Short mmCIF file of C-alpha atoms in Angstrom, two decimals:
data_model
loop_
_atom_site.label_atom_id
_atom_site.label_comp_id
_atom_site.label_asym_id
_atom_site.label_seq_id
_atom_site.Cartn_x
_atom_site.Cartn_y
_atom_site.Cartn_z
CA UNK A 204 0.00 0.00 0.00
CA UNK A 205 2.68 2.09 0.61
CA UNK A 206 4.65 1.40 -2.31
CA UNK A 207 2.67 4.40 -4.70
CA UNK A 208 2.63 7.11 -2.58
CA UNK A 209 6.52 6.51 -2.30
CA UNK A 210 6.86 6.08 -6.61
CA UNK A 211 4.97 9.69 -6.30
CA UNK A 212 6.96 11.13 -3.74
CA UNK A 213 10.20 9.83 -5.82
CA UNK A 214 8.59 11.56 -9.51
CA UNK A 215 7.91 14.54 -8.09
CA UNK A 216 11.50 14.91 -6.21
CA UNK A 217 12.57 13.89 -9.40
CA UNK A 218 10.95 16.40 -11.34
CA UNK A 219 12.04 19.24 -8.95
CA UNK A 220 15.46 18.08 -9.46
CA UNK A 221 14.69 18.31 -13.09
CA UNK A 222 13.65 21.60 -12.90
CA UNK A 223 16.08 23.21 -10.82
CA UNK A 224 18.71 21.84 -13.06
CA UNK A 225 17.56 23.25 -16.09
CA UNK A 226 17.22 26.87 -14.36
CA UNK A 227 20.69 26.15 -13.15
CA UNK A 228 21.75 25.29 -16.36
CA UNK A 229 19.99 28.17 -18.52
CA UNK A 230 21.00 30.72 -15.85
CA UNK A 231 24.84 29.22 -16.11
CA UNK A 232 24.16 29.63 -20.10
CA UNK A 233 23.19 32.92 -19.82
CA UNK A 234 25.74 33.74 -17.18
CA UNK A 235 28.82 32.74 -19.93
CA UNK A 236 27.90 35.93 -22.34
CA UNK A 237 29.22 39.73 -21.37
CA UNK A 238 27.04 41.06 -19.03
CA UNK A 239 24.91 44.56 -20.02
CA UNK A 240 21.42 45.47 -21.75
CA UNK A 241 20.68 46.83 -25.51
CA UNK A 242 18.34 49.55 -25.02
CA UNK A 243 15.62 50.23 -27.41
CA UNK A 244 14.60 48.23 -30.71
CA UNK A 245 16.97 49.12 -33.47
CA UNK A 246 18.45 52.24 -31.64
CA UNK A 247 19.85 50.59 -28.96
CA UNK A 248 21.53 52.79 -26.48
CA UNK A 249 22.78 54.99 -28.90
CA UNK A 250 21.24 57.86 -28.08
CA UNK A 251 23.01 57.88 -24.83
CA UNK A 252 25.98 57.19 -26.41
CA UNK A 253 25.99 60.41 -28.49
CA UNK A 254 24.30 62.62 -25.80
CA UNK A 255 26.83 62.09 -23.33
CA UNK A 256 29.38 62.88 -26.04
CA UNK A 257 27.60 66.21 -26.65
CA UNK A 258 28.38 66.84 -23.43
CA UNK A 259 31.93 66.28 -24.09
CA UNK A 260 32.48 63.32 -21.71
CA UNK A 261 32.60 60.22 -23.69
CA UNK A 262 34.16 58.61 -21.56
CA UNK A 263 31.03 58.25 -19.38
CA UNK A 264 29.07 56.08 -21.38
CA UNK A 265 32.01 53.57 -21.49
CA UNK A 266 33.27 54.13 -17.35
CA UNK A 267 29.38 53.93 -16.18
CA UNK A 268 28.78 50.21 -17.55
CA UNK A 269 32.77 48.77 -16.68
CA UNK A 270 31.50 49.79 -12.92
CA UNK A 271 28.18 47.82 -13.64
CA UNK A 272 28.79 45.23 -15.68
CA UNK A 273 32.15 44.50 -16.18
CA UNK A 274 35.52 46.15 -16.22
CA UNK A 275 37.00 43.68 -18.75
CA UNK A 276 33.78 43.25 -21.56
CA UNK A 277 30.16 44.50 -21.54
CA UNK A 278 27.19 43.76 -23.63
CA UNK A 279 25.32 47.15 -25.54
CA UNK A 280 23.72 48.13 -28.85
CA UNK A 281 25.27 51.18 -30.93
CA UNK A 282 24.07 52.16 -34.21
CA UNK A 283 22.05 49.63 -34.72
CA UNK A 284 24.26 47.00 -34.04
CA UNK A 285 24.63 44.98 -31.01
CA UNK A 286 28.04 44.96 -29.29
CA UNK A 287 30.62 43.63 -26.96
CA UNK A 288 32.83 46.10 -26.00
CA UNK A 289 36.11 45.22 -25.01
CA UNK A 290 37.78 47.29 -22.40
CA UNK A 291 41.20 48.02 -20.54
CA UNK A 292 44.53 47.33 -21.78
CA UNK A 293 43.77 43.34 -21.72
CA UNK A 294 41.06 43.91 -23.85
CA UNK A 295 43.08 46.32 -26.36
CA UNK A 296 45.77 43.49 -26.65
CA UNK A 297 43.22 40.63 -27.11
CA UNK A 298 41.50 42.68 -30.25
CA UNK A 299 44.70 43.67 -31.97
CA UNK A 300 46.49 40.55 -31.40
CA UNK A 301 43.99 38.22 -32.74
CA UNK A 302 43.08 39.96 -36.17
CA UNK A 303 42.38 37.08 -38.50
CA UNK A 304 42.39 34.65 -35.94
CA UNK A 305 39.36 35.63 -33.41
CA UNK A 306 38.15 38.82 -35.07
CA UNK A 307 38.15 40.21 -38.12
CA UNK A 308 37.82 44.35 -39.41
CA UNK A 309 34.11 45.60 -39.72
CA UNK A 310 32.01 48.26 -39.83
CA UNK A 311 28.39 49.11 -38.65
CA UNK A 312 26.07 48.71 -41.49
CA UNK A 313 25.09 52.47 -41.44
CA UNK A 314 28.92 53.43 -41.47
CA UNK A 315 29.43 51.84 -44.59
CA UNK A 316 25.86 53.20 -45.95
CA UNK A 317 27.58 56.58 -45.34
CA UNK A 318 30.52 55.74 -46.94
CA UNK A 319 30.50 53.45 -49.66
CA UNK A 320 28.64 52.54 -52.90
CA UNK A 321 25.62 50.88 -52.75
CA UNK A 322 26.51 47.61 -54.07
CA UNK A 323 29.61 47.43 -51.77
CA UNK A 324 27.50 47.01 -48.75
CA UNK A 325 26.81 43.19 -50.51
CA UNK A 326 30.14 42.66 -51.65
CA UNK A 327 33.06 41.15 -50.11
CA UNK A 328 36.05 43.28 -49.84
CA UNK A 329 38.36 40.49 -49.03
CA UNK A 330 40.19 40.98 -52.28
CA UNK A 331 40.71 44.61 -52.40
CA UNK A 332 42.04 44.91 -49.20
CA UNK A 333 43.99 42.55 -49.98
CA UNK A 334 45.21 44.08 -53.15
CA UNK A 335 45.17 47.72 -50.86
CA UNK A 336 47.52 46.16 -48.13
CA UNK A 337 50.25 44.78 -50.35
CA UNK A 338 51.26 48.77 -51.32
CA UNK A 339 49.70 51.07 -48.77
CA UNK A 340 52.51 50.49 -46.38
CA UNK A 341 54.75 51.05 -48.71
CA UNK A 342 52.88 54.48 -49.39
CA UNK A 343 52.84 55.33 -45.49
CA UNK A 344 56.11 53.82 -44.79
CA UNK A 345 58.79 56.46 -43.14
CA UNK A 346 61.38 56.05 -46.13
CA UNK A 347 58.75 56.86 -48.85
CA UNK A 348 56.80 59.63 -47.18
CA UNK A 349 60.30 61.71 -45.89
CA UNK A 350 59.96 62.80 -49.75
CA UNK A 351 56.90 64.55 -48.39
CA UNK A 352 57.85 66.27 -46.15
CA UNK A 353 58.88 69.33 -48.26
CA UNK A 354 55.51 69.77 -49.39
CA UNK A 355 54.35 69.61 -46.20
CA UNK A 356 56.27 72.18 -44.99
CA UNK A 357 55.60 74.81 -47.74
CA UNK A 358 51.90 74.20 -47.50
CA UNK A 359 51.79 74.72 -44.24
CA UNK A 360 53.90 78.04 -44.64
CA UNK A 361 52.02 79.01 -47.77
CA UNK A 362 48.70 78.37 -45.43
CA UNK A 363 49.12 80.40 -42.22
CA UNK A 364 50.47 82.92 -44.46
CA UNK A 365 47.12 83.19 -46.45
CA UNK A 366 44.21 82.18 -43.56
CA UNK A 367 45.89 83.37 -40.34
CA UNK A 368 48.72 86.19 -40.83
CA UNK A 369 46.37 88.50 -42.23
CA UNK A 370 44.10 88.52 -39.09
CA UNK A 371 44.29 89.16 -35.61
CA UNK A 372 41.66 86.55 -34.53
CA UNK A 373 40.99 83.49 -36.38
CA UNK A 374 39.09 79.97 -35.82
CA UNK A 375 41.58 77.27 -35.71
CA UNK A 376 39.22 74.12 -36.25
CA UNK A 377 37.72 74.77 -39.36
CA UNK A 378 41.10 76.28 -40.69
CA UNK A 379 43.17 72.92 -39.58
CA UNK A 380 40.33 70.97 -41.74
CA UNK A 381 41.11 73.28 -44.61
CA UNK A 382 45.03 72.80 -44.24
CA UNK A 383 44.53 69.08 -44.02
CA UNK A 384 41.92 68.45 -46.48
CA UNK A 385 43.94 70.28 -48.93
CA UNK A 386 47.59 68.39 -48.24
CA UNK A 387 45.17 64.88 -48.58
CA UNK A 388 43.84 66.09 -51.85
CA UNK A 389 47.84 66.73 -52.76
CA UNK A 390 49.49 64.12 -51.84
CA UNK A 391 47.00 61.23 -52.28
CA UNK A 392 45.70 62.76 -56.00
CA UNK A 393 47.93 65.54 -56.80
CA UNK A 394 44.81 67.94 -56.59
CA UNK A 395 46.44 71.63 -55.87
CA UNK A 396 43.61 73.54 -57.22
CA UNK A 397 41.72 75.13 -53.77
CA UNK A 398 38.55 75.59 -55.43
CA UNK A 399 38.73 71.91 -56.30
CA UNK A 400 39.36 70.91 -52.61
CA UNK A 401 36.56 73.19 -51.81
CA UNK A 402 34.28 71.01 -53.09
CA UNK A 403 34.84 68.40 -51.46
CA UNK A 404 35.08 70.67 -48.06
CA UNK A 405 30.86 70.60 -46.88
CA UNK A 406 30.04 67.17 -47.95
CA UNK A 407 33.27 66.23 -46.12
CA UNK A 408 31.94 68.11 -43.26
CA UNK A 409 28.22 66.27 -43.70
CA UNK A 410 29.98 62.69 -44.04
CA UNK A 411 31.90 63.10 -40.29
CA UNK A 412 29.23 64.84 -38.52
CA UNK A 413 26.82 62.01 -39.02
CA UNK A 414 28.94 58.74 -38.62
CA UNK A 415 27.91 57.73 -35.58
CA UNK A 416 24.54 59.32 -35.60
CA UNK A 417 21.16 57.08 -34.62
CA UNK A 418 21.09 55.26 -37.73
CA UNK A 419 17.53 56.62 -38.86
CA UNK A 420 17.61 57.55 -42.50
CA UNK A 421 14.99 60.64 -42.82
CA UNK A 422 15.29 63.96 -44.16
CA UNK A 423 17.08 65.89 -41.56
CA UNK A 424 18.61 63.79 -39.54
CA UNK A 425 22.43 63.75 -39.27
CA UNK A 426 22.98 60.30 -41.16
CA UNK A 427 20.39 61.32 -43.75
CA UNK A 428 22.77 64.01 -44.57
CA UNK A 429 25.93 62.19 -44.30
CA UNK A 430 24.73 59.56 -46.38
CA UNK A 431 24.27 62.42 -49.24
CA UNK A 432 27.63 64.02 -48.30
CA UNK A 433 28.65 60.77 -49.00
CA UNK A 434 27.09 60.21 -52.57
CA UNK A 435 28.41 63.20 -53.50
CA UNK A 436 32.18 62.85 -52.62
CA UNK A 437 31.95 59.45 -54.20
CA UNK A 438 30.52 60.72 -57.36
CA UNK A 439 33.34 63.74 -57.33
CA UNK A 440 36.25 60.87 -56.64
CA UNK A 441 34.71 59.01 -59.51
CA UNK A 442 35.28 61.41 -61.68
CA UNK A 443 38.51 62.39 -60.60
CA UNK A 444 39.52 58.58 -61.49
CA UNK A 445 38.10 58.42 -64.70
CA UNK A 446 40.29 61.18 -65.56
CA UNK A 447 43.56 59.74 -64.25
CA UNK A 448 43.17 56.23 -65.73
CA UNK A 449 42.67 58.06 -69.36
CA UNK A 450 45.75 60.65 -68.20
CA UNK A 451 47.67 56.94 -67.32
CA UNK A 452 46.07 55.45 -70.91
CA UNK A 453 47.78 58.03 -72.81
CA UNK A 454 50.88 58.21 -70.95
CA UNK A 455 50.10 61.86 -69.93
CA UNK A 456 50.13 60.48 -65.63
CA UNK A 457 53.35 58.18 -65.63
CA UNK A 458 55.14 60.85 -63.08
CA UNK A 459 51.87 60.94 -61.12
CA UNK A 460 53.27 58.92 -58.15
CA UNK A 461 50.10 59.51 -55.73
CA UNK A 462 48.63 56.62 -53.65
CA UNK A 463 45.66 57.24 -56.90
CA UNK A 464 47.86 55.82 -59.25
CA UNK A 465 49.39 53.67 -57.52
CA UNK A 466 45.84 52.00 -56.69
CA UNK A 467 44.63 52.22 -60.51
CA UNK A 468 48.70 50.24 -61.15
CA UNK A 469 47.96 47.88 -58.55
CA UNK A 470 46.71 44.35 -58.72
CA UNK A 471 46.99 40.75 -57.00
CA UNK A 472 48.85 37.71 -57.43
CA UNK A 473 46.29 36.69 -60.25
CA UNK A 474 46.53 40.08 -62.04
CA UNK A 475 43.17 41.47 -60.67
CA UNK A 476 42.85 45.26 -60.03
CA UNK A 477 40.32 47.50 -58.32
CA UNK A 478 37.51 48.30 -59.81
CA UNK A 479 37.04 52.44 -59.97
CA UNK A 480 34.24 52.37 -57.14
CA UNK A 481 36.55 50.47 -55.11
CA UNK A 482 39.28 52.71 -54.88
CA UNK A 483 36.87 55.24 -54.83
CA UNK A 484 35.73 53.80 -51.56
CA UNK A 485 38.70 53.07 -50.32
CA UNK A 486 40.18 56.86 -51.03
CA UNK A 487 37.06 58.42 -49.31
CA UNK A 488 38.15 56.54 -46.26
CA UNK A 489 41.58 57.05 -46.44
CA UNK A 490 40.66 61.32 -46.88
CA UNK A 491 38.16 60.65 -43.64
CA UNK A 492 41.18 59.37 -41.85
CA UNK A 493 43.66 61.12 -42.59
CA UNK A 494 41.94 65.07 -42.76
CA UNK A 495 39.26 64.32 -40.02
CA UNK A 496 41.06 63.23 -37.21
CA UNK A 497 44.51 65.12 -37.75
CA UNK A 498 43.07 68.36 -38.16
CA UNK A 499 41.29 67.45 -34.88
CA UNK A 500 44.82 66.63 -33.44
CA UNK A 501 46.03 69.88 -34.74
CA UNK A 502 43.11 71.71 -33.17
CA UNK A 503 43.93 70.58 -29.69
CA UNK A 504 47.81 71.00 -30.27
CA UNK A 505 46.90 74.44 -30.24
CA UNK A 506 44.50 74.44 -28.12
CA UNK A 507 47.00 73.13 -25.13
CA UNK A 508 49.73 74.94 -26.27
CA UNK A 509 47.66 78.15 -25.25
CA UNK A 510 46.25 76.76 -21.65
CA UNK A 511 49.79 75.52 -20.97
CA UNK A 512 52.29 78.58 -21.75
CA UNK A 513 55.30 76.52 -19.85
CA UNK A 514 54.32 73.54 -22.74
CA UNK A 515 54.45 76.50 -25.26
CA UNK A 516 57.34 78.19 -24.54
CA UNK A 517 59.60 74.41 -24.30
CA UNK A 518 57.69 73.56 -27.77
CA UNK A 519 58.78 76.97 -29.31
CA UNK A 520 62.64 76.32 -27.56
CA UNK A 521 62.98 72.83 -29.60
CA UNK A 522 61.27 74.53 -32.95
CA UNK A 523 63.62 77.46 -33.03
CA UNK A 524 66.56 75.22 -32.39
CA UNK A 525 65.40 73.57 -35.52
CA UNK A 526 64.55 76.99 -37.22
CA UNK A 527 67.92 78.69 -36.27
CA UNK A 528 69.78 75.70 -38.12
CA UNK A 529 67.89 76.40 -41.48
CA UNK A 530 69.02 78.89 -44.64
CA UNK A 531 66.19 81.32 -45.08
CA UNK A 532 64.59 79.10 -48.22
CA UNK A 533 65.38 75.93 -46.35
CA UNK A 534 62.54 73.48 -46.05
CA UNK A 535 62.26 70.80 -43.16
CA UNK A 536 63.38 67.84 -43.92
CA UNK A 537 63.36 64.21 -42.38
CA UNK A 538 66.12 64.96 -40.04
CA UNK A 539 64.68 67.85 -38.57
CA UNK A 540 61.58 65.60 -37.94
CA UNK A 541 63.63 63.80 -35.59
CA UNK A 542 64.43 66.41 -33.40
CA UNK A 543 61.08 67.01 -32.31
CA UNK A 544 60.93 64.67 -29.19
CA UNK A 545 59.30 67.07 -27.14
CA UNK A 546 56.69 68.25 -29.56
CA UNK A 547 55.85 64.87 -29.92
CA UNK A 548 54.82 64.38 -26.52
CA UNK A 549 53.06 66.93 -26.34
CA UNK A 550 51.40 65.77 -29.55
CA UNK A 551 50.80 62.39 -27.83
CA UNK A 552 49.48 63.92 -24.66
CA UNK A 553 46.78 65.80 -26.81
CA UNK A 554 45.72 62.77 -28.46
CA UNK A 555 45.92 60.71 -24.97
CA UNK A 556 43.21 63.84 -23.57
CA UNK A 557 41.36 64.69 -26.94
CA UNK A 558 41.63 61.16 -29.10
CA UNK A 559 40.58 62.26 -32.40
CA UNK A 560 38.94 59.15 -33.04
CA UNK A 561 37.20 57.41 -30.30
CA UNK A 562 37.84 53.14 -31.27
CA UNK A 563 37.08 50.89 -33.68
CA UNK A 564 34.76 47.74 -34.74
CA UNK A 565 35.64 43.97 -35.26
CA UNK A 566 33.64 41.11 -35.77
CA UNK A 567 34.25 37.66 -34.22
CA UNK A 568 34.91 34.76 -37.53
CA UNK A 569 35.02 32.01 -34.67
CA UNK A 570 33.45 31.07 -31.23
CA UNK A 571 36.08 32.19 -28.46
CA UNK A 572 35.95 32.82 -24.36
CA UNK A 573 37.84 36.16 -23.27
CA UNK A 574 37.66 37.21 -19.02
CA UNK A 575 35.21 34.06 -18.85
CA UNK A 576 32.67 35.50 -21.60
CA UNK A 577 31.37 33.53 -24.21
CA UNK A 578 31.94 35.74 -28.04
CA UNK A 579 29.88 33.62 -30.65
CA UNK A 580 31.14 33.25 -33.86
CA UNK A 581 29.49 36.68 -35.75
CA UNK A 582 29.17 38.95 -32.65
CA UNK A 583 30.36 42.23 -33.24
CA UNK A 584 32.83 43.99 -31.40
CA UNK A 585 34.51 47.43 -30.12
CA UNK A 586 37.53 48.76 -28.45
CA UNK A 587 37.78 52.36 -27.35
CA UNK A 588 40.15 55.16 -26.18
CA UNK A 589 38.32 56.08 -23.73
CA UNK A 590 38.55 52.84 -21.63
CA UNK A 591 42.36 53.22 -20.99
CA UNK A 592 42.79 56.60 -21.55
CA UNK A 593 41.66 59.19 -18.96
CA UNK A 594 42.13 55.49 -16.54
CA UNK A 595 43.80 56.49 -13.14
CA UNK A 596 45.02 52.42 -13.58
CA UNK A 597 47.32 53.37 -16.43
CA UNK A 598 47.56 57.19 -15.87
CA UNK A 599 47.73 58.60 -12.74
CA UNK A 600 46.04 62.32 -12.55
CA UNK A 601 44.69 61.53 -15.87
CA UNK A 602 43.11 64.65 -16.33
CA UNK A 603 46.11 66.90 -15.90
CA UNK A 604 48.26 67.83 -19.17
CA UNK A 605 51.90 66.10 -18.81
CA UNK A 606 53.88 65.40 -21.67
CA UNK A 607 56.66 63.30 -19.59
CA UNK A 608 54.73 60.91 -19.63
CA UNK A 609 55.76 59.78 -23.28
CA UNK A 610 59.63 59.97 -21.96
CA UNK A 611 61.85 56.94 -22.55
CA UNK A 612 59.57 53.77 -23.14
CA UNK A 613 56.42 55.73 -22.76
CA UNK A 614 52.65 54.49 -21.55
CA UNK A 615 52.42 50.65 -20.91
CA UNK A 616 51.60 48.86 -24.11
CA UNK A 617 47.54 48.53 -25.08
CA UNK A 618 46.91 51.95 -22.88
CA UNK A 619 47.24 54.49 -25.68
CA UNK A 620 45.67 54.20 -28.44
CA UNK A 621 45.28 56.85 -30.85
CA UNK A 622 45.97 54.81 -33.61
CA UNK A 623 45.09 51.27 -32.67
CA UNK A 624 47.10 48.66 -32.84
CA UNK A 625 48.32 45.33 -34.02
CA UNK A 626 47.97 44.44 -37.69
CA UNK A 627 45.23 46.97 -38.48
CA UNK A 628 47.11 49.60 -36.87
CA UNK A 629 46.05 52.99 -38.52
CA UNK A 630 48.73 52.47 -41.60
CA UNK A 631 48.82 56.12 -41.81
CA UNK A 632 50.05 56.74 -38.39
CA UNK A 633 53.64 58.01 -39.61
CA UNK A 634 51.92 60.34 -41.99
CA UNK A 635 49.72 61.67 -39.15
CA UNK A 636 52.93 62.32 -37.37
CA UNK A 637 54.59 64.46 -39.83
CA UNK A 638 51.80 66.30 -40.95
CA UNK A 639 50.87 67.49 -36.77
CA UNK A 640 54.99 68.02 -36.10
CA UNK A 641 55.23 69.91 -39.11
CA UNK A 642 52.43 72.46 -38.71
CA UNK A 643 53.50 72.60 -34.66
CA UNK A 644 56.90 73.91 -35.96
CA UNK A 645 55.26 76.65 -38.46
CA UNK A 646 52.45 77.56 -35.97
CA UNK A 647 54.64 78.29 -32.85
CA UNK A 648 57.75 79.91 -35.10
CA UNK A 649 55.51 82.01 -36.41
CA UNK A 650 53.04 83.11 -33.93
CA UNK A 651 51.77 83.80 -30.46
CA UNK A 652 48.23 83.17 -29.44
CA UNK A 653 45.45 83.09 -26.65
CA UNK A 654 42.21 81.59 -26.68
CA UNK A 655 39.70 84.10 -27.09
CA UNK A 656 37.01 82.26 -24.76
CA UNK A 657 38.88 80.21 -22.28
CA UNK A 658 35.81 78.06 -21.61
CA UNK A 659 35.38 77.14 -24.51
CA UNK A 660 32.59 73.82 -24.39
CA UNK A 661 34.13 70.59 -26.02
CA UNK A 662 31.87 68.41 -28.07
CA UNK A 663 32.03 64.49 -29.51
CA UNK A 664 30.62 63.74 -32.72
CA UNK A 665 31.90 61.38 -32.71
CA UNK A 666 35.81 63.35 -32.47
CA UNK A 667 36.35 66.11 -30.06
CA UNK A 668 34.85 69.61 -31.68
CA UNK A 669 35.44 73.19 -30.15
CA UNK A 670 31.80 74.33 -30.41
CA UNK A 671 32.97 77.75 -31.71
CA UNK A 672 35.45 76.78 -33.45
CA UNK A 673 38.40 77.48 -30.94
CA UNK A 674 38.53 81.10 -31.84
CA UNK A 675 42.27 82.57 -31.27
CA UNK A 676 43.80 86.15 -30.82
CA UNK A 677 46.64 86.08 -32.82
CA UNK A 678 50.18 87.79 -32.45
CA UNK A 679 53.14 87.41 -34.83
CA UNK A 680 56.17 86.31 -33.27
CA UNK A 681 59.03 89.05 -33.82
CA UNK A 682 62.67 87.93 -33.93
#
């Protein structure tokens, strides 16, 4: 008699033990992916994201979820894509060091909408890259771009000569676009005409402003306009190739030894080339790159330079060593570059404060565990700046301006990261460097300055932007 009320005692207890194992186990399951939330439907926390840079503390959105979530990898969803960012040094080193074995480059969807021709959004660009990364470091490399230099140096002289020496106050931001926009348009296409760079100066301006806007494509909206910006740099750049390939077809380009022919030259191990909407793709991000966020860098050089007069005055004492040792129609030259030690820390420092770009995306080609997190095969990722660099851990009193800290070996490996690292390392890097040490040596031989509204507000969107414009009051220096 007793023997079914002890079979029903035994299912039951055997059925609770089913079910708290199967809580256990989806719980555990759960548990093994980066910890965080993704906001709304198809906006995800974006919104935040970008307010929070408006307010000129990026770093917020990124600090707020390591202290609730996790300080190694967190869960969120930025223009319409959901992410796991990857923070801290550790993180850093993981991303960069595992290109093309873990992760692999990518871009948001809306990024490349922005950006690129339609039918590249479909398109694998496997084989262009490819194609793109057997000669761009040889473009960017130091012993090829020393050649530049020159031309650096007389178009920044031949610049702050035209747009600043003529004025007593001036704004620096949009005037550091203009310089860099136009040495882009020089040295990557050998386009010197200014009312040709012109052209490409608004939609430039349209394309930047809304790259990491909420990805919501109607009139008005920021990516609604950088996705015509877009469309009509591409269309310009089209043209512009057309041209050289029948300059190249007649032999009228041959000493045309830009990175654009050099791309319309170039082809793979089976012969293939790049199509003209490829490199024009792959030019418009190059000009984002390389004009966006070092005319950003050059903003905030001078924007420090004039809080800090101590920085100033040692920047101007290394310069005018370098000036002094010149003929009168001497340019600079790749010796000279090496000389600037200091002004390259304080060039660091600015980036380290101010990054000009904020991180970048990757997306995962395999499964793989990182801090104890589960990253599925096709999860997208992100690494920022602003995890490691305003970080007490890595810089103590990281708010305060101090160039020694890029003496002798520098910041710990994986902590700054202008430029990011490992094999996707910005390739233009080197040329950034130049370009920023060369304007720093005409700017400070030349002139004296003060900010002419010391509060300036800072902005994100999504680099650091002087909402005025960092207007200066100008003085040229006499010897």
């Amino acid at each position: 008699m007793d023997f079914f009320p002890n079979l029903l005692h035994l299912a039951l207890l055997s059925i609770a033990f089913s079910l708290i194992f199967l809580i256990y186990k989806q719980k555990s399951t759960r548990a093994k992916f980066p910890p965080g939330k993704k906001g709304w439907p198809i906006i995800g926390e974006t919104l935040e994201f970008v307010m929070v840079g408006r307010k000129g503390t990026p770093e917020k959105f990124i600090n707020d979820r390591m202290t609730k979530y996790s300080h190694d990898v967190f869960q969120t969803s930025l223009l319409g894509e959901n992410l796991a960012v990857f923070c801290g040094a550790s993180g850093n080193k993981f991303l960069f060091s595992n290109e093309n074995k873990y992760v692999t480059s990518w871009w948001p969807r809306s990024m490349a909408k922005a950006m690129l021709f339609p039918e590249a959004l479909e398109n694998s660009s496997k084989e262009e890259s490819t194609i793109l990364r057997s000669f761009l470091p040889e473009f960017f490399k130091p012993e090829a771009l020393q050649h530049y230099i020159p031309i650096m140096d007389s178009m920044a002289k031949e610049h702050l000569e035209l747009d600043w020496s003529p004025y007593n106050k001036v704004k620096v931001f949009p005037l550091s676009k203009k310089y860099t926009l136009a040495l882009a348009c020089r040295l990557f296409m050998s386009i010197k005409d200014p009312n040709h760079v012109t052209r490409f100066a608004d939609p430039f301006a349209l394309v930047t402003a809304g790259l990491m806007s909420v990805p919501i494509n109607f009139p008005g909206t920021a990516f609604n306009s950088a996705i015509k910006g877009g469309k009509v740099i591409r269309h310009e750049l089209l043209s512009i190739i057309k041209q050289r390939k029948k300059e190249l077809s007649e032999n009228k380009g041959s000493d045309a030894h830009d990175l654009l022919t050099r791309m319309l030259l170039a082809s793979d191990d089976n012969g293939r080339v790049m199509n003209e909407k490829e490199i024009a793709n792959k030019i418009l991000g190059l000009l984002i790159a390389s004009h966006d966020t070092a005319g950003t860098a050059i903003t905030f050089v001078v924007n420090y330079l004039a809080e800090f007069p101590q920085v100033y005055h040692d920047v101007l004492t290394e310069q005018m060593e370098i000036a002094k040792s010149k003929g009168p129609k001497d340019l600079l030259n790749w010796d000279d570059i090496q000389k600037m030690k200091y002004s390259w820390n304080v060039a660091c420092e600015t980036m380290r404060l101010s990054p000009p770009a904020q991180g970048a995306f990757r997306e995962a080609i395999v499964d793989f565990t990182y801090a104890g997190f589960k990253i599925p095969k096709g999860w997208k990722t992100y690494w920022t700046a602003h995890s490691t660099h305003k970080n007490a851990k890595y810089f103590p009193d990281p708010e305060k301006f101090d160039p020694s800290r890029f003496d002798g070996n520098g910041p710990t490996p994986y902590t700054f990261v202008p430029f990011g690292g490992g094999p996707r390392m910005c390739p233009g890097k080197e040329y950034a460097r130049l370009e920023i040490l060369v304007f720093m040596h005409n700017v400070v031989t030349k002139f004296k300055w003060e900010k002419a509204n010391p509060n300036e507000k800072i902005t994100y969107n999504p680099s650091p932007i002087p909402v005025n414009g960092l207007p200066v009051n100008l003085e040229i220096r006499k010897f």
